[in-house]
PDB file of C-alpha atoms in Angstrom:
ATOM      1  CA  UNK A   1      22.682 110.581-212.553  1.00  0.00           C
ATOM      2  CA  UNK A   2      20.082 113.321-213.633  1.00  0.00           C
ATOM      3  CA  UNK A   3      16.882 114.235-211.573  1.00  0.00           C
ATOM      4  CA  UNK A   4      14.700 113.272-214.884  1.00  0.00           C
ATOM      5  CA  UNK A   5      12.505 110.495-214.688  1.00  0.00           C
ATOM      6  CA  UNK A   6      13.778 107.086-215.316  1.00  0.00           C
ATOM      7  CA  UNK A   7      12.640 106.700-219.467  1.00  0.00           C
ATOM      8  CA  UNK A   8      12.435 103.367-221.368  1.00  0.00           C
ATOM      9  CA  UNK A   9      15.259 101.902-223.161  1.00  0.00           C
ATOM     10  CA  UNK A  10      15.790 101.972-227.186  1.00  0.00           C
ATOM     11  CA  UNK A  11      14.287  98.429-227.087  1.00  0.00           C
ATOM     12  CA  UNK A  12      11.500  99.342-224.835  1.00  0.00           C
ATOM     13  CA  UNK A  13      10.496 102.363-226.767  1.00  0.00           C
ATOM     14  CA  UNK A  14       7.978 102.470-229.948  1.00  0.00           C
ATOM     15  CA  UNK A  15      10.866 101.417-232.289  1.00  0.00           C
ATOM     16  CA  UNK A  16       8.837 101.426-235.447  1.00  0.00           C
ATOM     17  CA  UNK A  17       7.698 104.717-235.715  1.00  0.00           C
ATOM     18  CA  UNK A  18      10.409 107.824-236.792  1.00  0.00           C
ATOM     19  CA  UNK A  19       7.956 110.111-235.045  1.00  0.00           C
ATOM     20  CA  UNK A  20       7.674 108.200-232.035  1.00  0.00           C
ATOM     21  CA  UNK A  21      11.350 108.162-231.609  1.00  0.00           C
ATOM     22  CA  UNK A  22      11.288 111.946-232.310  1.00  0.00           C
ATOM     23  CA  UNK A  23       8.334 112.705-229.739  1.00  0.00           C
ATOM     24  CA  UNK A  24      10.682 110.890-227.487  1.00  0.00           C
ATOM     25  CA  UNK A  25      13.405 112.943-228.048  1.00  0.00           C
ATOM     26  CA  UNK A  26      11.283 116.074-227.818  1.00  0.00           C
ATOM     27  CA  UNK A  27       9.849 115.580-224.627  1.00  0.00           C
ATOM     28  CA  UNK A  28      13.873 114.588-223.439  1.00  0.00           C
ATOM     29  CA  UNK A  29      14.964 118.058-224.538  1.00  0.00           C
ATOM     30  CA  UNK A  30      11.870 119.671-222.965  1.00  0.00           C
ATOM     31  CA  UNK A  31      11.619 117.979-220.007  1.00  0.00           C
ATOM     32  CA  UNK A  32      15.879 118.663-219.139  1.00  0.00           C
ATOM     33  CA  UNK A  33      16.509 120.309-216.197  1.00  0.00           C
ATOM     34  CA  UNK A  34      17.319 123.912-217.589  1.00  0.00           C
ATOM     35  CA  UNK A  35      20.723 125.585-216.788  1.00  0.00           C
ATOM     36  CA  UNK A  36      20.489 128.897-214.320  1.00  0.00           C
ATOM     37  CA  UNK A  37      20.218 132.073-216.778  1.00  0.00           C
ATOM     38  CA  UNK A  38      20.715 130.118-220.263  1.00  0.00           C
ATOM     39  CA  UNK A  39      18.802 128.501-222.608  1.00  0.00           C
ATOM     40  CA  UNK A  40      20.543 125.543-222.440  1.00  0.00           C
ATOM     41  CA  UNK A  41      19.452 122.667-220.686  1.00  0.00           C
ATOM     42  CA  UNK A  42      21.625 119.973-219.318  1.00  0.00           C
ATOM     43  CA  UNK A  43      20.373 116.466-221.212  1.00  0.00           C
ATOM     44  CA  UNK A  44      21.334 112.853-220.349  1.00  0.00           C
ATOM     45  CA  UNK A  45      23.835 112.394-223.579  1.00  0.00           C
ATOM     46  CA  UNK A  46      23.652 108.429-223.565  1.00  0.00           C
ATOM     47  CA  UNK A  47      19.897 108.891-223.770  1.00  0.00           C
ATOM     48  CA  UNK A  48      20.163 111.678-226.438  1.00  0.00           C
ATOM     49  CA  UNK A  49      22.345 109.479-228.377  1.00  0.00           C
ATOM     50  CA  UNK A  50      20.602 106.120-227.725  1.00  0.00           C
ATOM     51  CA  UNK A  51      17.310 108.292-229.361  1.00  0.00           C
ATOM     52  CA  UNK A  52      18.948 109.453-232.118  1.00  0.00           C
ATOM     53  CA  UNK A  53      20.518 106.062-232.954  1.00  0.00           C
ATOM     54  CA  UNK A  54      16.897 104.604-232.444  1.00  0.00           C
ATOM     55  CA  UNK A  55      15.935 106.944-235.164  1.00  0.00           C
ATOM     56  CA  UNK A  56      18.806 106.237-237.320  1.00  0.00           C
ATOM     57  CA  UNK A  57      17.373 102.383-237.122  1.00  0.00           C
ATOM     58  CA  UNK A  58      13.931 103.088-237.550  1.00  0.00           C
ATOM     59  CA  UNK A  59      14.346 105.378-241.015  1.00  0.00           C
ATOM     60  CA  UNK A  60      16.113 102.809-243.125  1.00  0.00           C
ATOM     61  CA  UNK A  61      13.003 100.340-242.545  1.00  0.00           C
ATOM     62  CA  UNK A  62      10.917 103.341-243.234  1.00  0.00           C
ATOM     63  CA  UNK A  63      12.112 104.639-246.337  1.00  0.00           C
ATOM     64  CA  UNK A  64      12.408 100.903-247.096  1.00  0.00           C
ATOM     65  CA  UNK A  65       8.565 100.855-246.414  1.00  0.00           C
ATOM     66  CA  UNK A  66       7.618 103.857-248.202  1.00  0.00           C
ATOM     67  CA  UNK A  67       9.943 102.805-251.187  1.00  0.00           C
ATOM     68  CA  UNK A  68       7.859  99.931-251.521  1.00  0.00           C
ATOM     69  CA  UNK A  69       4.386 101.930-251.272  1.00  0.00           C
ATOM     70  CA  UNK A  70       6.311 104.023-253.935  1.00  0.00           C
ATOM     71  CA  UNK A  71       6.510 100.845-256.249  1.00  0.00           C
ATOM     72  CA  UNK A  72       3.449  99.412-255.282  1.00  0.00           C
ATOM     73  CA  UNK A  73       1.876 102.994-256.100  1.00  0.00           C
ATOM     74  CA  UNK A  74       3.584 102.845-259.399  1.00  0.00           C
ATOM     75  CA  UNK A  75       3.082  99.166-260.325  1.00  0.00           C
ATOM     76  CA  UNK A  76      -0.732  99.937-259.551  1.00  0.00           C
ATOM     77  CA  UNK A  77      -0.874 103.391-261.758  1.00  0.00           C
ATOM     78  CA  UNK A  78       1.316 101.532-264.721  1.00  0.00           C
ATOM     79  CA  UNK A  79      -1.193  98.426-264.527  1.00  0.00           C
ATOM     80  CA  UNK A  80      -3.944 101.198-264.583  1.00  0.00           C
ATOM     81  CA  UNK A  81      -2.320 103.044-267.593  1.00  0.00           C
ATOM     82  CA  UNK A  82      -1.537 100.008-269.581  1.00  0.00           C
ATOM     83  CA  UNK A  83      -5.234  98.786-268.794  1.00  0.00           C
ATOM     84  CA  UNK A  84      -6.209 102.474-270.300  1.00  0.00           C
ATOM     85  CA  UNK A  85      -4.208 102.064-273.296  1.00  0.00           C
ATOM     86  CA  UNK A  86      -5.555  98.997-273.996  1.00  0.00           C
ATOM     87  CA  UNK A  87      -9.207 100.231-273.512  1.00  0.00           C
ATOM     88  CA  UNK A  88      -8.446 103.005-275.848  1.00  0.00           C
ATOM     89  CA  UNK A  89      -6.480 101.154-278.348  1.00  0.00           C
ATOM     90  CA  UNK A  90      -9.852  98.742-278.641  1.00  0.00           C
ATOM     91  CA  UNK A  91     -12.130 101.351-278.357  1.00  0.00           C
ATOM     92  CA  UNK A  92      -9.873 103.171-281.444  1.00  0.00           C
ATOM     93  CA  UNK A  93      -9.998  99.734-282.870  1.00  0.00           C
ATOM     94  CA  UNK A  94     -13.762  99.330-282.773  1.00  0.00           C
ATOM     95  CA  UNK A  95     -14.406 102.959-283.842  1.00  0.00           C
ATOM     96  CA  UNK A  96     -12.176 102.225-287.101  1.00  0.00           C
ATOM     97  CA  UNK A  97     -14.419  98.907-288.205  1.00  0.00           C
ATOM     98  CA  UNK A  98     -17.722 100.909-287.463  1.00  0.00           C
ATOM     99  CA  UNK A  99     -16.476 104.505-289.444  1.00  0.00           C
ATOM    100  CA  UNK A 100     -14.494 101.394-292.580  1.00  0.00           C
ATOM    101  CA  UNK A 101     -17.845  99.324-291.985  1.00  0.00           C
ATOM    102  CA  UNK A 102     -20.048 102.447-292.280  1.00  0.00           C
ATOM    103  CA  UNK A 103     -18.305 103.562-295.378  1.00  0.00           C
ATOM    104  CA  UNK A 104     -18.205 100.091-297.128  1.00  0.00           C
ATOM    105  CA  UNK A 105     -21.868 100.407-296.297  1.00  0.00           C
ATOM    106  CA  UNK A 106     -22.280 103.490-298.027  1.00  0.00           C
ATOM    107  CA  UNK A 107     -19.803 102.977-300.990  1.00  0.00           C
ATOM    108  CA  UNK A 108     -22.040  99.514-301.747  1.00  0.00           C
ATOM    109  CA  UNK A 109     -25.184 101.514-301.471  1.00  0.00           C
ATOM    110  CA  UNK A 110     -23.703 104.102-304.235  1.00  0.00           C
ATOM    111  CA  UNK A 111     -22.509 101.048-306.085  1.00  0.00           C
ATOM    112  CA  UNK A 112     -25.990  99.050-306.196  1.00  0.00           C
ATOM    113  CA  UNK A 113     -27.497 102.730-306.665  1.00  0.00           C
ATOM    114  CA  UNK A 114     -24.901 102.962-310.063  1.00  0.00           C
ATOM    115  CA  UNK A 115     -25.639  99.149-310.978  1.00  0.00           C
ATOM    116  CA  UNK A 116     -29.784  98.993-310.625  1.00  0.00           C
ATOM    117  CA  UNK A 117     -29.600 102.389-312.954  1.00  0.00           C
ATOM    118  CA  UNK A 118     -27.787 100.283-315.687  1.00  0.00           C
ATOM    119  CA  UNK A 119     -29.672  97.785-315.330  1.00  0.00           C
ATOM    120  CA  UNK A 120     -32.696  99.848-315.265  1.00  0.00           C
ATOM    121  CA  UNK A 121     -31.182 101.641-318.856  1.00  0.00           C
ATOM    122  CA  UNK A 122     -30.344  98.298-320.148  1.00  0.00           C
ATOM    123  CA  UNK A 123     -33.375  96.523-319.946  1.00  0.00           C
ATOM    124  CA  UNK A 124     -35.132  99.946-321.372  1.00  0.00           C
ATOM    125  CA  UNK A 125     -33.170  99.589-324.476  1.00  0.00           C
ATOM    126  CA  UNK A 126     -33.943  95.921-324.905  1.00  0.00           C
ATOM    127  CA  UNK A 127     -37.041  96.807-324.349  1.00  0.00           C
ATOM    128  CA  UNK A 128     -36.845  99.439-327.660  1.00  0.00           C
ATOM    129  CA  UNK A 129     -34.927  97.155-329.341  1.00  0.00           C
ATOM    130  CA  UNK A 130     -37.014  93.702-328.829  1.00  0.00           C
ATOM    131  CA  UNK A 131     -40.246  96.468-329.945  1.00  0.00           C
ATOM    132  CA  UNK A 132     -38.534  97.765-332.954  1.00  0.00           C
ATOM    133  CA  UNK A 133     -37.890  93.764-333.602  1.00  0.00           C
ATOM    134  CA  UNK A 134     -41.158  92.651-333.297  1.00  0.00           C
ATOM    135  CA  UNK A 135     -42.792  95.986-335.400  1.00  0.00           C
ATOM    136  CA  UNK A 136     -40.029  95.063-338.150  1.00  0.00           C
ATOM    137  CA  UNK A 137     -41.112  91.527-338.214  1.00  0.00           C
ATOM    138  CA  UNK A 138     -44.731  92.172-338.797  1.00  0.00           C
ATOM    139  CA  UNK A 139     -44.556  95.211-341.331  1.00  0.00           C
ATOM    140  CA  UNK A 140     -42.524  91.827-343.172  1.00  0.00           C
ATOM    141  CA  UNK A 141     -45.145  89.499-342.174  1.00  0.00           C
ATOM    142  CA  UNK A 142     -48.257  91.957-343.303  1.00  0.00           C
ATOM    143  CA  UNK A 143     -45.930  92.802-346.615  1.00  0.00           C
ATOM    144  CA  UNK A 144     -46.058  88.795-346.962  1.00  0.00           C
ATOM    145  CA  UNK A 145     -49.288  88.343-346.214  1.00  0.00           C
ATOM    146  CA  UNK A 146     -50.389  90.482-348.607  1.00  0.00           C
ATOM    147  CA  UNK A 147     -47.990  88.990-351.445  1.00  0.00           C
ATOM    148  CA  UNK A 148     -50.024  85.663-350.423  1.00  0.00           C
ATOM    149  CA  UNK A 149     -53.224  87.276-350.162  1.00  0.00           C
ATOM    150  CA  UNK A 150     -52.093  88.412-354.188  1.00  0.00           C
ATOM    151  CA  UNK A 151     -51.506  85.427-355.139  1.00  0.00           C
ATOM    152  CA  UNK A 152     -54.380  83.504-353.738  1.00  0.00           C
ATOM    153  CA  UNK A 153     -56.355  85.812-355.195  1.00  0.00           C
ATOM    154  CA  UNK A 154     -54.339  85.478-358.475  1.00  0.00           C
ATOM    155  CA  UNK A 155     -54.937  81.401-357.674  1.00  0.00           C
ATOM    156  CA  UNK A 156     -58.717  81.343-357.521  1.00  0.00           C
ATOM    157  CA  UNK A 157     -58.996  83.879-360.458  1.00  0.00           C
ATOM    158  CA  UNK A 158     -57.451  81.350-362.862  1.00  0.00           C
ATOM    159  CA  UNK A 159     -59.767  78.518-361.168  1.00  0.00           C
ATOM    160  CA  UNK A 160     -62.737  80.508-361.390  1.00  0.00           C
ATOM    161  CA  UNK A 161     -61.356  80.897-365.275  1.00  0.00           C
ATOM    162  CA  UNK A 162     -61.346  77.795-365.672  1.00  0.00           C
ATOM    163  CA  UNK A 163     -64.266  76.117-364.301  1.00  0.00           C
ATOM    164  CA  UNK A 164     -66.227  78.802-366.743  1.00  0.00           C
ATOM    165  CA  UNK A 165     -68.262  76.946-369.135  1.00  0.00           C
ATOM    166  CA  UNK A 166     -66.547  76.463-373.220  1.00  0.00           C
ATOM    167  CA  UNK A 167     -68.189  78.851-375.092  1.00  0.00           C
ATOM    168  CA  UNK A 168     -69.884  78.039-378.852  1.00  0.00           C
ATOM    169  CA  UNK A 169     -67.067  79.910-380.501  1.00  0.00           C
ATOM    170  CA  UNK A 170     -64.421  77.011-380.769  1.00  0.00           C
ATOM    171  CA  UNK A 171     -66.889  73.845-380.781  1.00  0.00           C
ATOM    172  CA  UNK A 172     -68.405  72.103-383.396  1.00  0.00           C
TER     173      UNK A 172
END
C-alpha cells in the first residue's frame, strides 16, 4: 500500500455533487507522493478509478437534474410568453373596440350633425311654404270679403230703395 492517508470510499464520499467528486480527485493527484526528478506522481489507481467512476455516476443524475431545471425553465418562460400573448392579444382586442367604438362615435356625431341640418332646412321650408299658404288664403279671403262687402252693400241699397216713400207721380 501507499504512504497517503487512508481516504473514504465511493459510498462514503459526497456522491451527489460532480465537483465534490472532482475536489476529491484533485486533492488525490496533489497529495501523491511525487516521483524523484519527474513530474509524475505515483497515485493509488483503484482510488483514481473508483473517483472517476464516482463521477461517471454522479453526472448522469446531474445532467438529469439540470435537464429538468432546463424544462422547468422553459415550461415557466412558455407559460410566461403565452400569458404575454394573451395580455397583448386582449389589450389589441380592447384597443380595437375603443379606436371602432370611437369612430362609430364620431361617424354618428357627423350623421346626427347631417340629419338635424335637414331637418333644420326642412322645417324652414315648411315654414315658407305653410306662410305663403296662409298669405294666399287671406289675399282670397279679403278678395271675398270684399265681393260680400259689394254685395251687402248692393243688398241694403235696394232695401233702402225700397222702403223710400211712393212718390205723387204714379198715384191717383
Amino acid at each position: 500500500m501507499t504512504d497517503q492517508p487512508d481516504r473514504p470510499t465511493p459510498a462514503e464520499r459526497d456522491g451527489d455533487s460532480l465537483l465534490a467528486v472532482l475536489d476529491q480527485l484533485n486533492e488525490l493527484v496533489s497529495t501523491a507522493r511525487a516521483m524523484p526528478m519527474s513530474a509524475s506522481a505515483l497515485v493509488n489507481r483503484a482510488e483514481v478509478l473508483d473517483l472517476l467512476a464516482s463521477a461517471r455516476g454522479v453526472v448522469p443524475d446531474q445532467i438529469t437534474r439540470a435537464d429538468r431545471l432546463v424544462a422547468d425553465a422553459d415550461a415557466v418562460l412558455a407559460g410566461a410568453r403565452a400569458e404575454a400573448d394573451r395580455i397583448l392579444a386582449e389589450a389589441q382586442a380592447r384597443a380595437g373596440v375603443l379606436v371602432s367604438s370611437e369612430a362609430v362615435l364620431r361617424e354618428a356625431e357627423r350623421r346626427s350633425g347631417e340629419l338635424v341640418a335637414q331637418a333644420e332646412a326642412t322645417a324652414e321650408k315648411l315654414a315658407r311654404d305653410a306662410d305663403d299658404y296662409c298669405d294666399r288664403q287671406l289675399a282670397q279671403f279679403e278678395i271675398d270679403l270684399g265681393s260680400i262687402g259689394a254685395q251687402v252693400a248692393a243688398g241694403r241699397a235696394r232695401l233702402a230703395d225700397r222702403s223710400l216713400p211712393a212718390t205723387d207721380e204714379g198715384t191717383p
